[in-house]
Amino acid sequence: DTGVSQDPRHKITKRGQNVTFRCDPISEHNRLYWYRQTLGQGPEFLTYFQNEAQLEKSRLLSDRFSAERPKGSFSTLEIQRTEQGDSAMYLCASRTGIEAFFGQGTRLTVV
Amino acid sequence: SQQGEEDPQALSIQEGENATMNCSYKTSINNLQWYRQNSGRGLVHLILIRSNEREKHSGRLRVTLDTSKKSSSLLITASRAADTASYFCARGGKLIFGQGTELSVKP
């Protein structure tokens, strides 16, 4: 257990539905990251927060994706109008120094 | 693609043998990190090497960095079945990951 928790661990949803994932980072970590990982690939950067400010968003992140980190604590990642191509593992990581600590991920399946 | 290149994509060895994985990248770096991911789980940090270092050791791990060739390698010595996992290099503040090497260590 790295101290970063993600909820839910698994989510199956129908195409077109909205889903929201939560990440609770290690409490003293000011930086929080979201990644998407598909089978056989490395994690792809989606977005990153320093405290409550969203500092960068990947071009991979379409308008259907939004992330928040109210009060610089936990973060949520919402996907609206899900598509089958959104099926992936969504990973959250936090850090204060160089080493990042990852959660176990939320596996999303869009049917 | 965000990702750099790692090779091999898959590596299968016997317990006790050494495993070497390579990572190449395109932009200059301040440091490079290696992470391990067990099947279907989160990533765990293994080792960091800074741009002014050429080699670093941690237990059975040895990492080298050649900034002139923009490449790094991870060597796992005396491998164990428990080393079976995917290994990724990552660089930059956003942690840009390579595609990874899937290592299988057979008992």
mmCIF file with all atom_site columns, C-alpha atoms in Angstrom:
data_model
loop_
_atom_site.group_PDB
_atom_site.id
_atom_site.type_symbol
_atom_site.label_atom_id
_atom_site.label_alt_id
_atom_site.label_comp_id
_atom_site.label_asym_id
_atom_site.label_entity_id
_atom_site.label_seq_id
_atom_site.pdbx_PDB_ins_code
_atom_site.Cartn_x
_atom_site.Cartn_y
_atom_site.Cartn_z
_atom_site.occupancy
_atom_site.B_iso_or_equiv
_atom_site.pdbx_formal_charge
_atom_site.auth_seq_id
_atom_site.auth_comp_id
_atom_site.auth_asym_id
_atom_site.auth_atom_id
_atom_site.pdbx_PDB_model_num
ATOM 1   C CA . ASP A 1 1   ? 0.000   0.000   0.000   1.00 0.00 ? 1   ASP A CA 1
ATOM 2   C CA . THR A 1 2   ? 1.605   3.236   -1.190  1.00 0.00 ? 2   THR A CA 1
ATOM 3   C CA . GLY A 1 3   ? -0.756  5.505   0.706   1.00 0.00 ? 3   GLY A CA 1
ATOM 4   C CA . VAL A 1 4   ? -2.518  6.724   -2.445  1.00 0.00 ? 4   VAL A CA 1
ATOM 5   C CA . SER A 1 5   ? -6.022  5.343   -2.703  1.00 0.00 ? 5   SER A CA 1
ATOM 6   C CA . GLN A 1 6   ? -8.363  5.297   -5.661  1.00 0.00 ? 6   GLN A CA 1
ATOM 7   C CA . ASP A 1 7   ? -12.051 4.588   -5.749  1.00 0.00 ? 7   ASP A CA 1
ATOM 8   C CA . PRO A 1 8   ? -13.678 2.646   -7.241  1.00 0.00 ? 8   PRO A CA 1
ATOM 9   C CA . ARG A 1 9   ? -11.206 -0.069  -8.219  1.00 0.00 ? 9   ARG A CA 1
ATOM 10  C CA . HIS A 1 10  ? -13.439 -1.227  -11.045 1.00 0.00 ? 10  HIS A CA 1
ATOM 11  C CA . LYS A 1 11  ? -16.201 0.481   -12.967 1.00 0.00 ? 11  LYS A CA 1
ATOM 12  C CA . ILE A 1 12  ? -18.356 -0.930  -15.730 1.00 0.00 ? 12  ILE A CA 1
ATOM 13  C CA . THR A 1 13  ? -20.528 1.580   -17.476 1.00 0.00 ? 13  THR A CA 1
ATOM 14  C CA . LYS A 1 14  ? -22.673 1.811   -20.560 1.00 0.00 ? 14  LYS A CA 1
ATOM 15  C CA . ARG A 1 15  ? -21.563 3.945   -23.451 1.00 0.00 ? 15  ARG A CA 1
ATOM 16  C CA . GLY A 1 16  ? -22.859 7.468   -23.087 1.00 0.00 ? 16  GLY A CA 1
ATOM 17  C CA . GLN A 1 17  ? -22.953 7.469   -19.287 1.00 0.00 ? 17  GLN A CA 1
ATOM 18  C CA . ASN A 1 18  ? -20.869 9.759   -17.101 1.00 0.00 ? 18  ASN A CA 1
ATOM 19  C CA . VAL A 1 19  ? -18.383 8.361   -14.613 1.00 0.00 ? 19  VAL A CA 1
ATOM 20  C CA . THR A 1 20  ? -16.371 9.927   -11.812 1.00 0.00 ? 20  THR A CA 1
ATOM 21  C CA . PHE A 1 21  ? -13.268 8.561   -10.150 1.00 0.00 ? 21  PHE A CA 1
ATOM 22  C CA . ARG A 1 22  ? -11.699 9.690   -6.919  1.00 0.00 ? 22  ARG A CA 1
ATOM 23  C CA . CYS A 1 23  ? -8.087  9.803   -5.806  1.00 0.00 ? 23  CYS A CA 1
ATOM 24  C CA . ASP A 1 24  ? -6.904  10.429  -2.252  1.00 0.00 ? 24  ASP A CA 1
ATOM 25  C CA . PRO A 1 25  ? -3.198  11.289  -2.322  1.00 0.00 ? 25  PRO A CA 1
ATOM 26  C CA . ILE A 1 26  ? -0.706  11.081  0.494   1.00 0.00 ? 26  ILE A CA 1
ATOM 27  C CA . SER A 1 27  ? -1.744  13.979  2.683   1.00 0.00 ? 27  SER A CA 1
ATOM 28  C CA . GLU A 1 28  ? 1.426   16.076  2.574   1.00 0.00 ? 28  GLU A CA 1
ATOM 29  C CA . HIS A 1 29  ? 1.910   15.700  -1.185  1.00 0.00 ? 29  HIS A CA 1
ATOM 30  C CA . ASN A 1 30  ? 1.198   18.918  -3.052  1.00 0.00 ? 30  ASN A CA 1
ATOM 31  C CA . ARG A 1 31  ? 1.392   17.463  -6.565  1.00 0.00 ? 31  ARG A CA 1
ATOM 32  C CA . LEU A 1 32  ? -1.189  15.075  -7.968  1.00 0.00 ? 32  LEU A CA 1
ATOM 33  C CA . TYR A 1 33  ? -1.204  13.421  -11.376 1.00 0.00 ? 33  TYR A CA 1
ATOM 34  C CA . TRP A 1 34  ? -3.683  11.453  -13.468 1.00 0.00 ? 34  TRP A CA 1
ATOM 35  C CA . TYR A 1 35  ? -2.625  8.913   -16.086 1.00 0.00 ? 35  TYR A CA 1
ATOM 36  C CA . ARG A 1 36  ? -4.403  6.531   -18.414 1.00 0.00 ? 36  ARG A CA 1
ATOM 37  C CA . GLN A 1 37  ? -2.977  3.132   -19.218 1.00 0.00 ? 37  GLN A CA 1
ATOM 38  C CA . THR A 1 38  ? -4.135  0.634   -21.801 1.00 0.00 ? 38  THR A CA 1
ATOM 39  C CA . LEU A 1 39  ? -3.028  -2.967  -22.080 1.00 0.00 ? 39  LEU A CA 1
ATOM 40  C CA . GLY A 1 40  ? 0.608   -3.372  -23.035 1.00 0.00 ? 40  GLY A CA 1
ATOM 41  C CA . GLN A 1 41  ? 1.339   0.345   -22.895 1.00 0.00 ? 41  GLN A CA 1
ATOM 42  C CA . GLY A 1 42  ? 2.958   2.648   -20.403 1.00 0.00 ? 42  GLY A CA 1
ATOM 43  C CA . PRO A 1 43  ? 0.916   5.197   -18.475 1.00 0.00 ? 43  PRO A CA 1
ATOM 44  C CA . GLU A 1 44  ? 0.002   8.278   -20.518 1.00 0.00 ? 44  GLU A CA 1
ATOM 45  C CA . PHE A 1 45  ? -0.038  11.625  -18.749 1.00 0.00 ? 45  PHE A CA 1
ATOM 46  C CA . LEU A 1 46  ? -3.467  13.263  -18.591 1.00 0.00 ? 46  LEU A CA 1
ATOM 47  C CA . THR A 1 47  ? -3.256  16.149  -16.155 1.00 0.00 ? 47  THR A CA 1
ATOM 48  C CA . TYR A 1 48  ? -1.501  17.446  -13.071 1.00 0.00 ? 48  TYR A CA 1
ATOM 49  C CA . PHE A 1 49  ? -2.275  19.641  -10.063 1.00 0.00 ? 49  PHE A CA 1
ATOM 50  C CA . GLN A 1 50  ? -0.075  21.578  -7.732  1.00 0.00 ? 50  GLN A CA 1
ATOM 51  C CA . ASN A 1 51  ? -2.228  22.042  -4.657  1.00 0.00 ? 51  ASN A CA 1
ATOM 52  C CA . GLU A 1 52  ? -5.641  23.022  -6.068  1.00 0.00 ? 52  GLU A CA 1
ATOM 53  C CA . ALA A 1 53  ? -4.329  24.519  -9.323  1.00 0.00 ? 53  ALA A CA 1
ATOM 54  C CA . GLN A 1 54  ? -4.542  22.423  -12.480 1.00 0.00 ? 54  GLN A CA 1
ATOM 55  C CA . LEU A 1 55  ? -1.256  23.326  -14.119 1.00 0.00 ? 55  LEU A CA 1
ATOM 56  C CA . GLU A 1 56  ? -1.233  21.184  -17.203 1.00 0.00 ? 56  GLU A CA 1
ATOM 57  C CA . LYS A 1 57  ? -3.609  19.167  -19.294 1.00 0.00 ? 57  LYS A CA 1
ATOM 58  C CA . SER A 1 58  ? -2.608  16.754  -22.036 1.00 0.00 ? 58  SER A CA 1
ATOM 59  C CA . ARG A 1 59  ? -3.935  17.172  -25.547 1.00 0.00 ? 59  ARG A CA 1
ATOM 60  C CA . LEU A 1 60  ? -5.158  13.592  -25.060 1.00 0.00 ? 60  LEU A CA 1
ATOM 61  C CA . LEU A 1 61  ? -7.703  14.930  -22.612 1.00 0.00 ? 61  LEU A CA 1
ATOM 62  C CA . SER A 1 62  ? -10.769 15.740  -24.670 1.00 0.00 ? 62  SER A CA 1
ATOM 63  C CA . ASP A 1 63  ? -13.499 18.135  -23.578 1.00 0.00 ? 63  ASP A CA 1
ATOM 64  C CA . ARG A 1 64  ? -15.357 15.161  -22.145 1.00 0.00 ? 64  ARG A CA 1
ATOM 65  C CA . PHE A 1 65  ? -12.720 14.831  -19.436 1.00 0.00 ? 65  PHE A CA 1
ATOM 66  C CA . SER A 1 66  ? -12.504 17.138  -16.457 1.00 0.00 ? 66  SER A CA 1
ATOM 67  C CA . ALA A 1 67  ? -10.514 16.959  -13.274 1.00 0.00 ? 67  ALA A CA 1
ATOM 68  C CA . GLU A 1 68  ? -10.691 18.886  -10.044 1.00 0.00 ? 68  GLU A CA 1
ATOM 69  C CA . ARG A 1 69  ? -8.768  19.063  -6.831  1.00 0.00 ? 69  ARG A CA 1
ATOM 70  C CA . PRO A 1 70  ? -10.796 21.206  -4.442  1.00 0.00 ? 70  PRO A CA 1
ATOM 71  C CA . LYS A 1 71  ? -8.823  22.520  -1.478  1.00 0.00 ? 71  LYS A CA 1
ATOM 72  C CA . GLY A 1 72  ? -5.713  20.754  -2.738  1.00 0.00 ? 72  GLY A CA 1
ATOM 73  C CA . SER A 1 73  ? -6.635  17.469  -1.147  1.00 0.00 ? 73  SER A CA 1
ATOM 74  C CA . PHE A 1 74  ? -8.439  14.663  -2.979  1.00 0.00 ? 74  PHE A CA 1
ATOM 75  C CA . SER A 1 75  ? -9.022  14.822  -6.719  1.00 0.00 ? 75  SER A CA 1
ATOM 76  C CA . THR A 1 76  ? -11.799 13.680  -9.019  1.00 0.00 ? 76  THR A CA 1
ATOM 77  C CA . LEU A 1 77  ? -11.637 12.771  -12.682 1.00 0.00 ? 77  LEU A CA 1
ATOM 78  C CA . GLU A 1 78  ? -14.921 12.853  -14.555 1.00 0.00 ? 78  GLU A CA 1
ATOM 79  C CA . ILE A 1 79  ? -15.557 11.441  -17.991 1.00 0.00 ? 79  ILE A CA 1
ATOM 80  C CA . GLN A 1 80  ? -18.769 12.549  -19.652 1.00 0.00 ? 80  GLN A CA 1
ATOM 81  C CA . ARG A 1 81  ? -20.563 10.646  -22.408 1.00 0.00 ? 81  ARG A CA 1
ATOM 82  C CA . THR A 1 82  ? -18.204 7.694   -22.156 1.00 0.00 ? 82  THR A CA 1
ATOM 83  C CA . GLU A 1 83  ? -17.045 5.937   -25.308 1.00 0.00 ? 83  GLU A CA 1
ATOM 84  C CA . GLN A 1 84  ? -15.649 2.444   -25.730 1.00 0.00 ? 84  GLN A CA 1
ATOM 85  C CA . GLY A 1 85  ? -12.236 3.952   -26.378 1.00 0.00 ? 85  GLY A CA 1
ATOM 86  C CA . ASP A 1 86  ? -12.239 5.309   -22.830 1.00 0.00 ? 86  ASP A CA 1
ATOM 87  C CA . SER A 1 87  ? -11.867 1.766   -21.494 1.00 0.00 ? 87  SER A CA 1
ATOM 88  C CA . ALA A 1 88  ? -8.547  1.753   -19.683 1.00 0.00 ? 88  ALA A CA 1
ATOM 89  C CA . MET A 1 89  ? -6.885  1.810   -16.292 1.00 0.00 ? 89  MET A CA 1
ATOM 90  C CA . TYR A 1 90  ? -6.871  5.308   -14.770 1.00 0.00 ? 90  TYR A CA 1
ATOM 91  C CA . LEU A 1 91  ? -3.970  5.843   -12.413 1.00 0.00 ? 91  LEU A CA 1
ATOM 92  C CA . CYS A 1 92  ? -3.430  8.570   -9.879  1.00 0.00 ? 92  CYS A CA 1
ATOM 93  C CA . ALA A 1 93  ? -0.073  9.503   -8.397  1.00 0.00 ? 93  ALA A CA 1
ATOM 94  C CA . SER A 1 94  ? 1.099   12.027  -5.861  1.00 0.00 ? 94  SER A CA 1
ATOM 95  C CA . ARG A 1 95  ? 4.440   13.391  -4.855  1.00 0.00 ? 95  ARG A CA 1
ATOM 96  C CA . THR A 1 96  ? 6.231   16.172  -3.091  1.00 0.00 ? 96  THR A CA 1
ATOM 97  C CA . GLY A 1 97  ? 9.755   15.329  -4.260  1.00 0.00 ? 97  GLY A CA 1
ATOM 98  C CA . ILE A 1 98  ? 10.952  13.405  -7.267  1.00 0.00 ? 98  ILE A CA 1
ATOM 99  C CA . GLU A 1 99  ? 9.542   9.972   -6.421  1.00 0.00 ? 99  GLU A CA 1
ATOM 100 C CA . ALA A 1 100 ? 5.883   9.497   -7.316  1.00 0.00 ? 100 ALA A CA 1
ATOM 101 C CA . PHE A 1 101 ? 3.570   7.217   -5.383  1.00 0.00 ? 101 PHE A CA 1
ATOM 102 C CA . PHE A 1 102 ? 0.852   5.545   -7.401  1.00 0.00 ? 102 PHE A CA 1
ATOM 103 C CA . GLY A 1 103 ? -2.554  4.263   -6.454  1.00 0.00 ? 103 GLY A CA 1
ATOM 104 C CA . GLN A 1 104 ? -3.802  0.866   -7.585  1.00 0.00 ? 104 GLN A CA 1
ATOM 105 C CA . GLY A 1 105 ? -5.875  2.454   -10.307 1.00 0.00 ? 105 GLY A CA 1
ATOM 106 C CA . THR A 1 106 ? -9.487  2.405   -11.421 1.00 0.00 ? 106 THR A CA 1
ATOM 107 C CA . ARG A 1 107 ? -10.209 0.002   -14.248 1.00 0.00 ? 107 ARG A CA 1
ATOM 108 C CA . LEU A 1 108 ? -12.946 1.393   -16.480 1.00 0.00 ? 108 LEU A CA 1
ATOM 109 C CA . THR A 1 109 ? -14.837 -0.808  -18.901 1.00 0.00 ? 109 THR A CA 1
ATOM 110 C CA . VAL A 1 110 ? -17.278 0.870   -21.254 1.00 0.00 ? 110 VAL A CA 1
ATOM 111 C CA . VAL A 1 111 ? -19.779 -1.546  -22.783 1.00 0.00 ? 111 VAL A CA 1
ATOM 112 C CA . SER B 2 1   ? 3.130   9.860   -28.791 1.00 0.00 ? 1   SER B CA 1
ATOM 113 C CA . GLN B 2 2   ? 4.286   10.945  -25.365 1.00 0.00 ? 2   GLN B CA 1
ATOM 114 C CA . GLN B 2 3   ? 6.210   7.809   -24.884 1.00 0.00 ? 3   GLN B CA 1
ATOM 115 C CA . GLY B 2 4   ? 9.846   7.066   -25.441 1.00 0.00 ? 4   GLY B CA 1
ATOM 116 C CA . GLU B 2 5   ? 11.143  3.775   -26.589 1.00 0.00 ? 5   GLU B CA 1
ATOM 117 C CA . GLU B 2 6   ? 12.057  0.810   -24.495 1.00 0.00 ? 6   GLU B CA 1
ATOM 118 C CA . ASP B 2 7   ? 13.458  -2.471  -25.580 1.00 0.00 ? 7   ASP B CA 1
ATOM 119 C CA . PRO B 2 8   ? 12.972  -5.249  -25.531 1.00 0.00 ? 8   PRO B CA 1
ATOM 120 C CA . GLN B 2 9   ? 9.180   -5.113  -25.275 1.00 0.00 ? 9   GLN B CA 1
ATOM 121 C CA . ALA B 2 10  ? 9.254   -8.548  -23.660 1.00 0.00 ? 10  ALA B CA 1
ATOM 122 C CA . LEU B 2 11  ? 12.012  -10.556 -22.030 1.00 0.00 ? 11  LEU B CA 1
ATOM 123 C CA . SER B 2 12  ? 11.850  -14.089 -20.710 1.00 0.00 ? 12  SER B CA 1
ATOM 124 C CA . ILE B 2 13  ? 14.706  -15.489 -18.638 1.00 0.00 ? 13  ILE B CA 1
ATOM 125 C CA . GLN B 2 14  ? 15.441  -18.215 -16.112 1.00 0.00 ? 14  GLN B CA 1
ATOM 126 C CA . GLU B 2 15  ? 15.757  -17.525 -12.415 1.00 0.00 ? 15  GLU B CA 1
ATOM 127 C CA . GLY B 2 16  ? 19.324  -16.575 -11.558 1.00 0.00 ? 16  GLY B CA 1
ATOM 128 C CA . GLU B 2 17  ? 20.047  -14.945 -14.906 1.00 0.00 ? 17  GLU B CA 1
ATOM 129 C CA . ASN B 2 18  ? 20.530  -11.224 -15.383 1.00 0.00 ? 18  ASN B CA 1
ATOM 130 C CA . ALA B 2 19  ? 17.946  -9.067  -17.135 1.00 0.00 ? 19  ALA B CA 1
ATOM 131 C CA . THR B 2 20  ? 18.789  -5.887  -19.036 1.00 0.00 ? 20  THR B CA 1
ATOM 132 C CA . MET B 2 21  ? 16.224  -3.380  -20.213 1.00 0.00 ? 21  MET B CA 1
ATOM 133 C CA . ASN B 2 22  ? 16.906  -0.274  -22.258 1.00 0.00 ? 22  ASN B CA 1
ATOM 134 C CA . CYS B 2 23  ? 15.202  3.076   -22.499 1.00 0.00 ? 23  CYS B CA 1
ATOM 135 C CA . SER B 2 24  ? 15.757  5.831   -25.051 1.00 0.00 ? 24  SER B CA 1
ATOM 136 C CA . TYR B 2 25  ? 14.386  9.347   -25.007 1.00 0.00 ? 25  TYR B CA 1
ATOM 137 C CA . LYS B 2 26  ? 14.444  12.409  -27.208 1.00 0.00 ? 26  LYS B CA 1
ATOM 138 C CA . THR B 2 27  ? 14.619  15.523  -25.047 1.00 0.00 ? 27  THR B CA 1
ATOM 139 C CA . SER B 2 28  ? 17.180  16.563  -22.451 1.00 0.00 ? 28  SER B CA 1
ATOM 140 C CA . ILE B 2 29  ? 16.534  15.453  -18.900 1.00 0.00 ? 29  ILE B CA 1
ATOM 141 C CA . ASN B 2 30  ? 17.417  16.392  -15.339 1.00 0.00 ? 30  ASN B CA 1
ATOM 142 C CA . ASN B 2 31  ? 16.870  12.861  -14.123 1.00 0.00 ? 31  ASN B CA 1
ATOM 143 C CA . LEU B 2 32  ? 15.383  9.558   -15.155 1.00 0.00 ? 32  LEU B CA 1
ATOM 144 C CA . GLN B 2 33  ? 13.447  7.153   -13.002 1.00 0.00 ? 33  GLN B CA 1
ATOM 145 C CA . TRP B 2 34  ? 12.602  3.474   -13.276 1.00 0.00 ? 34  TRP B CA 1
ATOM 146 C CA . TYR B 2 35  ? 9.331   2.013   -12.041 1.00 0.00 ? 35  TYR B CA 1
ATOM 147 C CA . ARG B 2 36  ? 7.996   -1.529  -11.727 1.00 0.00 ? 36  ARG B CA 1
ATOM 148 C CA . GLN B 2 37  ? 4.401   -2.594  -12.220 1.00 0.00 ? 37  GLN B CA 1
ATOM 149 C CA . ASN B 2 38  ? 3.139   -5.983  -11.163 1.00 0.00 ? 38  ASN B CA 1
ATOM 150 C CA . SER B 2 39  ? 0.276   -7.386  -13.195 1.00 0.00 ? 39  SER B CA 1
ATOM 151 C CA . GLY B 2 40  ? -2.755  -5.113  -13.050 1.00 0.00 ? 40  GLY B CA 1
ATOM 152 C CA . ARG B 2 41  ? -1.452  -3.021  -10.181 1.00 0.00 ? 41  ARG B CA 1
ATOM 153 C CA . GLY B 2 42  ? 0.020   0.392   -9.513  1.00 0.00 ? 42  GLY B CA 1
ATOM 154 C CA . LEU B 2 43  ? 3.581   1.408   -10.196 1.00 0.00 ? 43  LEU B CA 1
ATOM 155 C CA . VAL B 2 44  ? 6.363   1.352   -7.640  1.00 0.00 ? 44  VAL B CA 1
ATOM 156 C CA . HIS B 2 45  ? 9.443   3.536   -7.823  1.00 0.00 ? 45  HIS B CA 1
ATOM 157 C CA . LEU B 2 46  ? 12.679  1.579   -8.092  1.00 0.00 ? 46  LEU B CA 1
ATOM 158 C CA . ILE B 2 47  ? 15.566  3.945   -8.658  1.00 0.00 ? 47  ILE B CA 1
ATOM 159 C CA . LEU B 2 48  ? 16.432  7.450   -9.819  1.00 0.00 ? 48  LEU B CA 1
ATOM 160 C CA . ILE B 2 49  ? 19.502  8.540   -11.743 1.00 0.00 ? 49  ILE B CA 1
ATOM 161 C CA . ARG B 2 50  ? 20.372  12.195  -12.218 1.00 0.00 ? 50  ARG B CA 1
ATOM 162 C CA . SER B 2 51  ? 21.731  13.643  -15.427 1.00 0.00 ? 51  SER B CA 1
ATOM 163 C CA . ASN B 2 52  ? 25.189  14.150  -13.896 1.00 0.00 ? 52  ASN B CA 1
ATOM 164 C CA . GLU B 2 53  ? 25.421  10.496  -12.867 1.00 0.00 ? 53  GLU B CA 1
ATOM 165 C CA . ARG B 2 54  ? 26.540  7.684   -15.140 1.00 0.00 ? 54  ARG B CA 1
ATOM 166 C CA . GLU B 2 55  ? 25.751  4.689   -12.980 1.00 0.00 ? 55  GLU B CA 1
ATOM 167 C CA . LYS B 2 56  ? 23.810  3.950   -9.840  1.00 0.00 ? 56  LYS B CA 1
ATOM 168 C CA . HIS B 2 57  ? 23.248  0.820   -7.784  1.00 0.00 ? 57  HIS B CA 1
ATOM 169 C CA . SER B 2 58  ? 20.484  -0.256  -5.450  1.00 0.00 ? 58  SER B CA 1
ATOM 170 C CA . GLY B 2 59  ? 20.596  -3.830  -4.225  1.00 0.00 ? 59  GLY B CA 1
ATOM 171 C CA . ARG B 2 60  ? 20.351  -6.070  -7.299  1.00 0.00 ? 60  ARG B CA 1
ATOM 172 C CA . LEU B 2 61  ? 19.557  -3.113  -9.538  1.00 0.00 ? 61  LEU B CA 1
ATOM 173 C CA . ARG B 2 62  ? 22.083  -1.217  -11.626 1.00 0.00 ? 62  ARG B CA 1
ATOM 174 C CA . VAL B 2 63  ? 21.074  1.746   -13.729 1.00 0.00 ? 63  VAL B CA 1
ATOM 175 C CA . THR B 2 64  ? 23.258  3.481   -16.277 1.00 0.00 ? 64  THR B CA 1
ATOM 176 C CA . LEU B 2 65  ? 22.648  6.726   -18.087 1.00 0.00 ? 65  LEU B CA 1
ATOM 177 C CA . ASP B 2 66  ? 24.300  7.977   -21.270 1.00 0.00 ? 66  ASP B CA 1
ATOM 178 C CA . THR B 2 67  ? 23.082  11.506  -21.893 1.00 0.00 ? 67  THR B CA 1
ATOM 179 C CA . SER B 2 68  ? 25.044  11.769  -25.151 1.00 0.00 ? 68  SER B CA 1
ATOM 180 C CA . LYS B 2 69  ? 23.074  8.830   -26.552 1.00 0.00 ? 69  LYS B CA 1
ATOM 181 C CA . LYS B 2 70  ? 19.913  9.783   -24.672 1.00 0.00 ? 70  LYS B CA 1
ATOM 182 C CA . SER B 2 71  ? 19.585  6.294   -23.296 1.00 0.00 ? 71  SER B CA 1
ATOM 183 C CA . SER B 2 72  ? 19.446  4.436   -20.016 1.00 0.00 ? 72  SER B CA 1
ATOM 184 C CA . SER B 2 73  ? 19.564  0.804   -19.047 1.00 0.00 ? 73  SER B CA 1
ATOM 185 C CA . LEU B 2 74  ? 18.305  -1.128  -16.056 1.00 0.00 ? 74  LEU B CA 1
ATOM 186 C CA . LEU B 2 75  ? 20.103  -4.311  -15.082 1.00 0.00 ? 75  LEU B CA 1
ATOM 187 C CA . ILE B 2 76  ? 18.574  -6.738  -12.614 1.00 0.00 ? 76  ILE B CA 1
ATOM 188 C CA . THR B 2 77  ? 21.144  -9.246  -11.429 1.00 0.00 ? 77  THR B CA 1
ATOM 189 C CA . ALA B 2 78  ? 20.436  -12.760 -10.149 1.00 0.00 ? 78  ALA B CA 1
ATOM 190 C CA . SER B 2 79  ? 16.774  -12.482 -11.094 1.00 0.00 ? 79  SER B CA 1
ATOM 191 C CA . ARG B 2 80  ? 14.002  -14.129 -9.093  1.00 0.00 ? 80  ARG B CA 1
ATOM 192 C CA . ALA B 2 81  ? 10.517  -15.239 -10.056 1.00 0.00 ? 81  ALA B CA 1
ATOM 193 C CA . ALA B 2 82  ? 9.224   -12.342 -7.947  1.00 0.00 ? 82  ALA B CA 1
ATOM 194 C CA . ASP B 2 83  ? 10.914  -9.916  -10.370 1.00 0.00 ? 83  ASP B CA 1
ATOM 195 C CA . THR B 2 84  ? 8.294   -10.841 -12.975 1.00 0.00 ? 84  THR B CA 1
ATOM 196 C CA . ALA B 2 85  ? 6.655   -7.514  -13.792 1.00 0.00 ? 85  ALA B CA 1
ATOM 197 C CA . SER B 2 86  ? 6.636   -4.679  -16.314 1.00 0.00 ? 86  SER B CA 1
ATOM 198 C CA . TYR B 2 87  ? 9.437   -2.149  -16.012 1.00 0.00 ? 87  TYR B CA 1
ATOM 199 C CA . PHE B 2 88  ? 9.134   1.447   -17.182 1.00 0.00 ? 88  PHE B CA 1
ATOM 200 C CA . CYS B 2 89  ? 11.481  4.363   -17.445 1.00 0.00 ? 89  CYS B CA 1
ATOM 201 C CA . ALA B 2 90  ? 10.018  7.793   -16.749 1.00 0.00 ? 90  ALA B CA 1
ATOM 202 C CA . ARG B 2 91  ? 11.374  11.283  -17.214 1.00 0.00 ? 91  ARG B CA 1
ATOM 203 C CA . GLY B 2 92  ? 10.409  14.871  -16.750 1.00 0.00 ? 92  GLY B CA 1
ATOM 204 C CA . GLY B 2 93  ? 8.283   16.685  -14.225 1.00 0.00 ? 93  GLY B CA 1
ATOM 205 C CA . LYS B 2 94  ? 5.116   15.166  -15.681 1.00 0.00 ? 94  LYS B CA 1
ATOM 206 C CA . LEU B 2 95  ? 6.678   11.687  -15.635 1.00 0.00 ? 95  LEU B CA 1
ATOM 207 C CA . ILE B 2 96  ? 6.559   10.694  -19.283 1.00 0.00 ? 96  ILE B CA 1
ATOM 208 C CA . PHE B 2 97  ? 6.709   6.907   -19.369 1.00 0.00 ? 97  PHE B CA 1
ATOM 209 C CA . GLY B 2 98  ? 8.119   4.578   -21.959 1.00 0.00 ? 98  GLY B CA 1
ATOM 210 C CA . GLN B 2 99  ? 6.131   1.650   -23.304 1.00 0.00 ? 99  GLN B CA 1
ATOM 211 C CA . GLY B 2 100 ? 7.823   -0.678  -20.882 1.00 0.00 ? 100 GLY B CA 1
ATOM 212 C CA . THR B 2 101 ? 9.531   -4.044  -20.881 1.00 0.00 ? 101 THR B CA 1
ATOM 213 C CA . GLU B 2 102 ? 7.528   -7.040  -19.741 1.00 0.00 ? 102 GLU B CA 1
ATOM 214 C CA . LEU B 2 103 ? 9.911   -9.291  -17.838 1.00 0.00 ? 103 LEU B CA 1
ATOM 215 C CA . SER B 2 104 ? 9.086   -12.902 -17.123 1.00 0.00 ? 104 SER B CA 1
ATOM 216 C CA . VAL B 2 105 ? 11.409  -14.832 -14.819 1.00 0.00 ? 105 VAL B CA 1
ATOM 217 C CA . LYS B 2 106 ? 10.818  -18.562 -14.894 1.00 0.00 ? 106 LYS B CA 1
ATOM 218 C CA . PRO B 2 107 ? 11.637  -20.623 -11.815 1.00 0.00 ? 107 PRO B CA 1
#
